[in-house]
Amino acid sequence: MTSRGSKLRGIALVVGVGLVLAGCEKATDGVPTGTGASSASSSVKPSGSKDPDTAIWDPCTALPDDALRADELNPDTRTKDIARFDPTGWKVCAWRSTAKWYDLGIYSGEPSLQQVRQRQDLESVVPLTVGGHPALRFLFADDAEKRLDCGVAVEVPQGRAAGTVAFLVTTRYSVGKLGDPCDQATRHANDFAKYLPGGGN
């Protein structure tokens, strides 16, 4: 696996976890591993639960296989709680595209859209609207030459506060960029908007 540590640490700081997509050529350096992935239970816990994951939208359970296939993602490549890191308070899932040149990681948690906007390692941050929700498209400062990766963060209700769901497209080194990562990230965000907390228009 080839390391792309600084970029992935950057997005990890946005969403609170490290990204290592199963079967890909990317890894995050120095990310501690936890005790393993949590179970794929419902993202909404009973009222009064002290679990920090309470009411965090879970992309692994919220997106049906038929919707993934329709959006050109392979449900059989689903990876939950990536890198065996326990992302307390976060829900994380990833899939390989059927085009095979990129992977899609979806990060769901409590950081605000403003916190994403303020990241110093992101650039070319552009405001969007995704399914009626405020959103931001962003690139990575250390990817200025090749522009292999792109993300779209969407503001959504997470429990009793506004949080985000981020869609991150990462190009696979073994294949190379066969399209525009930002186009793919924006497409996936819009296509899955109806499944997000608060729905989509």
Short mmCIF file of C-alpha atoms in Angstrom, two decimals:
data_model
loop_
_atom_site.label_atom_id
_atom_site.label_comp_id
_atom_site.label_asym_id
_atom_site.label_seq_id
_atom_site.Cartn_x
_atom_site.Cartn_y
_atom_site.Cartn_z
CA MET A 1 0.00 0.00 0.00
CA THR A 2 1.21 3.48 -0.86
CA SER A 3 0.93 6.09 1.88
CA ARG A 4 -1.04 9.27 1.39
CA GLY A 5 -0.88 10.09 5.05
CA SER A 6 -1.07 13.87 5.20
CA LYS A 7 -4.17 14.18 3.04
CA LEU A 8 -6.01 11.39 4.77
CA ARG A 9 -5.05 12.74 8.18
CA GLY A 10 -6.59 16.01 7.02
CA ILE A 11 -9.94 14.49 6.20
CA ALA A 12 -9.67 12.38 9.35
CA LEU A 13 -9.47 15.57 11.37
CA VAL A 14 -12.59 16.81 9.60
CA VAL A 15 -14.53 13.67 10.42
CA GLY A 16 -12.57 12.18 13.30
CA VAL A 17 -11.28 8.98 11.73
CA GLY A 18 -8.50 7.66 9.46
CA LEU A 19 -9.25 6.33 6.00
CA VAL A 20 -7.87 3.09 4.64
CA LEU A 21 -10.16 1.72 1.97
CA ALA A 22 -10.16 -2.04 1.72
CA GLY A 23 -8.18 -3.28 -1.26
CA CYS A 24 -6.88 0.14 -2.26
CA GLU A 25 -3.39 1.57 -2.39
CA LYS A 26 -3.83 4.23 0.28
CA ALA A 27 -3.05 4.27 3.99
CA THR A 28 -3.01 6.72 6.86
CA ASP A 29 0.25 6.89 8.79
CA GLY A 30 0.21 6.97 12.56
CA VAL A 31 -3.51 6.40 13.07
CA PRO A 32 -4.11 4.30 16.18
CA THR A 33 -6.21 1.20 15.72
CA GLY A 34 -9.05 0.44 18.07
CA THR A 35 -10.65 -2.81 19.08
CA GLY A 36 -12.37 -3.29 15.74
CA ALA A 37 -15.48 -2.25 13.89
CA SER A 38 -18.67 -1.76 15.80
CA SER A 39 -21.75 -3.71 14.80
CA ALA A 40 -23.90 -2.48 11.94
CA SER A 41 -26.82 -1.57 14.17
CA SER A 42 -29.37 1.15 13.60
CA SER A 43 -27.94 4.66 13.70
CA VAL A 44 -30.71 5.89 16.01
CA LYS A 45 -30.46 4.62 19.58
CA PRO A 46 -33.26 4.65 22.19
CA SER A 47 -34.00 7.97 23.88
CA GLY A 48 -31.81 8.57 26.91
CA SER A 49 -28.95 6.42 25.59
CA LYS A 50 -25.53 7.57 26.74
CA ASP A 51 -23.92 6.11 23.61
CA PRO A 52 -21.96 8.90 21.84
CA ASP A 53 -23.17 7.52 18.50
CA THR A 54 -26.78 8.37 19.36
CA ALA A 55 -28.69 9.72 16.36
CA ILE A 56 -25.66 9.78 14.05
CA TRP A 57 -26.78 8.80 10.55
CA ASP A 58 -25.09 5.56 9.45
CA PRO A 59 -24.27 5.33 5.73
CA CYS A 60 -23.57 1.59 6.03
CA THR A 61 -27.15 0.84 7.04
CA ALA A 62 -29.02 3.80 5.52
CA LEU A 63 -28.09 3.23 1.87
CA PRO A 64 -29.84 0.21 0.31
CA ASP A 65 -27.88 -2.09 -2.00
CA ASP A 66 -30.20 -1.26 -4.90
CA ALA A 67 -29.45 2.45 -4.48
CA LEU A 68 -25.72 1.75 -4.36
CA ARG A 69 -25.87 -0.32 -7.54
CA ALA A 70 -27.95 2.34 -9.28
CA ASP A 71 -25.27 4.87 -8.36
CA GLU A 72 -22.47 2.68 -9.78
CA LEU A 73 -21.07 1.45 -6.46
CA ASN A 74 -20.43 -2.20 -5.62
CA PRO A 75 -22.32 -3.16 -2.42
CA ASP A 76 -20.08 -6.21 -1.97
CA THR A 77 -17.07 -3.94 -1.35
CA ARG A 78 -18.70 -2.21 1.65
CA THR A 79 -16.15 -1.42 4.37
CA LYS A 80 -17.42 -0.25 7.77
CA ASP A 81 -15.49 1.72 10.41
CA ILE A 82 -12.49 1.93 8.12
CA ALA A 83 -8.98 0.90 9.24
CA ARG A 84 -10.33 -1.06 12.23
CA PHE A 85 -10.40 2.29 14.05
CA ASP A 86 -13.30 2.81 16.43
CA PRO A 87 -14.66 6.22 15.38
CA THR A 88 -16.62 6.98 18.54
CA GLY A 89 -19.36 9.42 17.70
CA TRP A 90 -18.97 8.81 13.94
CA LYS A 91 -20.37 6.51 11.29
CA VAL A 92 -18.09 5.69 8.37
CA CYS A 93 -18.53 3.51 5.30
CA ALA A 94 -16.81 3.06 1.92
CA TRP A 95 -17.42 1.32 -1.39
CA ARG A 96 -15.55 0.79 -4.65
CA SER A 97 -17.12 2.23 -7.77
CA THR A 98 -18.12 -0.16 -10.53
CA ALA A 99 -15.93 1.98 -12.80
CA LYS A 100 -13.06 0.69 -10.60
CA TRP A 101 -10.93 3.85 -10.80
CA TYR A 102 -12.12 5.39 -7.51
CA ASP A 103 -13.59 4.61 -4.10
CA LEU A 104 -16.31 6.54 -2.28
CA GLY A 105 -16.02 7.05 1.47
CA ILE A 106 -18.94 8.57 3.39
CA TYR A 107 -18.28 10.14 6.80
CA SER A 108 -21.20 11.07 9.04
CA GLY A 109 -20.74 13.04 12.25
CA GLU A 110 -21.10 16.18 14.29
CA PRO A 111 -18.57 18.70 12.88
CA SER A 112 -20.31 21.73 11.44
CA LEU A 113 -20.01 22.90 7.86
CA GLN A 114 -18.17 25.94 9.21
CA GLN A 115 -15.53 23.69 10.78
CA VAL A 116 -14.99 22.03 7.42
CA ARG A 117 -14.69 25.44 5.74
CA GLN A 118 -12.02 26.49 8.25
CA ARG A 119 -9.70 23.53 7.59
CA GLN A 120 -6.29 24.86 6.55
CA ASP A 121 -5.42 21.75 4.53
CA LEU A 122 -8.43 22.15 2.23
CA GLU A 123 -8.62 24.55 -0.69
CA SER A 124 -10.85 25.59 -3.57
CA VAL A 125 -13.80 25.39 -1.18
CA VAL A 126 -16.97 26.11 -3.15
CA PRO A 127 -20.47 26.50 -1.66
CA LEU A 128 -23.14 24.21 -3.12
CA THR A 129 -26.67 23.12 -2.39
CA VAL A 130 -27.27 19.37 -2.16
CA GLY A 131 -30.87 18.20 -1.85
CA GLY A 132 -31.84 21.54 -0.34
CA HIS A 133 -29.00 21.38 2.22
CA PRO A 134 -26.07 23.83 2.38
CA ALA A 135 -22.89 22.07 1.23
CA LEU A 136 -19.24 22.64 0.36
CA ARG A 137 -17.09 21.06 -2.32
CA PHE A 138 -13.38 20.98 -1.48
CA LEU A 139 -9.98 19.87 -2.76
CA PHE A 140 -6.82 19.03 -0.81
CA ALA A 141 -3.92 21.48 -0.63
CA ASP A 142 -1.34 18.70 -1.02
CA ASP A 143 -3.05 17.36 -4.14
CA ALA A 144 -2.69 20.53 -6.19
CA GLU A 145 -0.73 18.90 -9.01
CA LYS A 146 -2.79 15.82 -9.86
CA ARG A 147 -6.18 16.55 -8.24
CA LEU A 148 -6.83 12.88 -7.57
CA ASP A 149 -9.36 13.36 -4.76
CA CYS A 150 -12.34 15.58 -4.00
CA GLY A 151 -14.96 15.87 -1.29
CA VAL A 152 -18.43 17.28 -0.76
CA ALA A 153 -19.60 18.01 2.79
CA VAL A 154 -23.34 18.41 3.34
CA GLU A 155 -24.93 20.06 6.38
CA VAL A 156 -27.55 17.77 7.95
CA PRO A 157 -29.28 17.40 11.32
CA GLN A 158 -27.35 14.97 13.52
CA GLY A 159 -29.37 14.39 16.67
CA ARG A 160 -30.21 17.76 18.20
CA ALA A 161 -27.57 19.77 16.29
CA ALA A 162 -26.42 20.44 12.74
CA GLY A 163 -23.61 18.14 11.63
CA THR A 164 -22.24 17.00 8.30
CA VAL A 165 -22.10 14.05 5.96
CA ALA A 166 -18.99 14.15 3.76
CA PHE A 167 -18.65 12.29 0.45
CA LEU A 168 -14.97 11.70 -0.39
CA VAL A 169 -13.92 10.34 -3.79
CA THR A 170 -10.36 8.96 -3.86
CA THR A 171 -8.69 7.88 -7.09
CA ARG A 172 -7.12 4.42 -7.07
CA TYR A 173 -3.40 4.57 -7.89
CA SER A 174 -3.47 1.21 -9.64
CA VAL A 175 -5.96 2.49 -12.23
CA GLY A 176 -5.48 6.26 -12.38
CA LYS A 177 -7.95 9.08 -12.84
CA LEU A 178 -10.49 8.26 -15.53
CA GLY A 179 -12.86 11.09 -14.75
CA ASP A 180 -13.32 14.14 -12.53
CA PRO A 181 -13.36 13.22 -8.80
CA CYS A 182 -15.34 16.38 -8.00
CA ASP A 183 -18.02 15.49 -10.54
CA GLN A 184 -18.31 12.05 -8.96
CA ALA A 185 -18.41 13.35 -5.37
CA THR A 186 -21.09 15.90 -6.29
CA ARG A 187 -23.11 13.30 -8.19
CA HIS A 188 -23.06 10.83 -5.31
CA ALA A 189 -23.99 13.52 -2.79
CA ASN A 190 -26.97 14.60 -4.88
CA ASP A 191 -28.08 11.07 -5.70
CA PHE A 192 -28.01 10.02 -2.04
CA ALA A 193 -29.51 13.28 -0.69
CA LYS A 194 -32.94 11.70 -0.19
CA TYR A 195 -31.42 9.21 2.25
CA LEU A 196 -29.68 11.88 4.37
CA PRO A 197 -31.03 13.09 7.70
CA GLY A 198 -33.74 15.62 6.91
CA GLY A 199 -34.21 14.13 3.44
CA GLY A 200 -33.54 15.97 0.21
CA ASN A 201 -35.52 17.98 -2.28
#
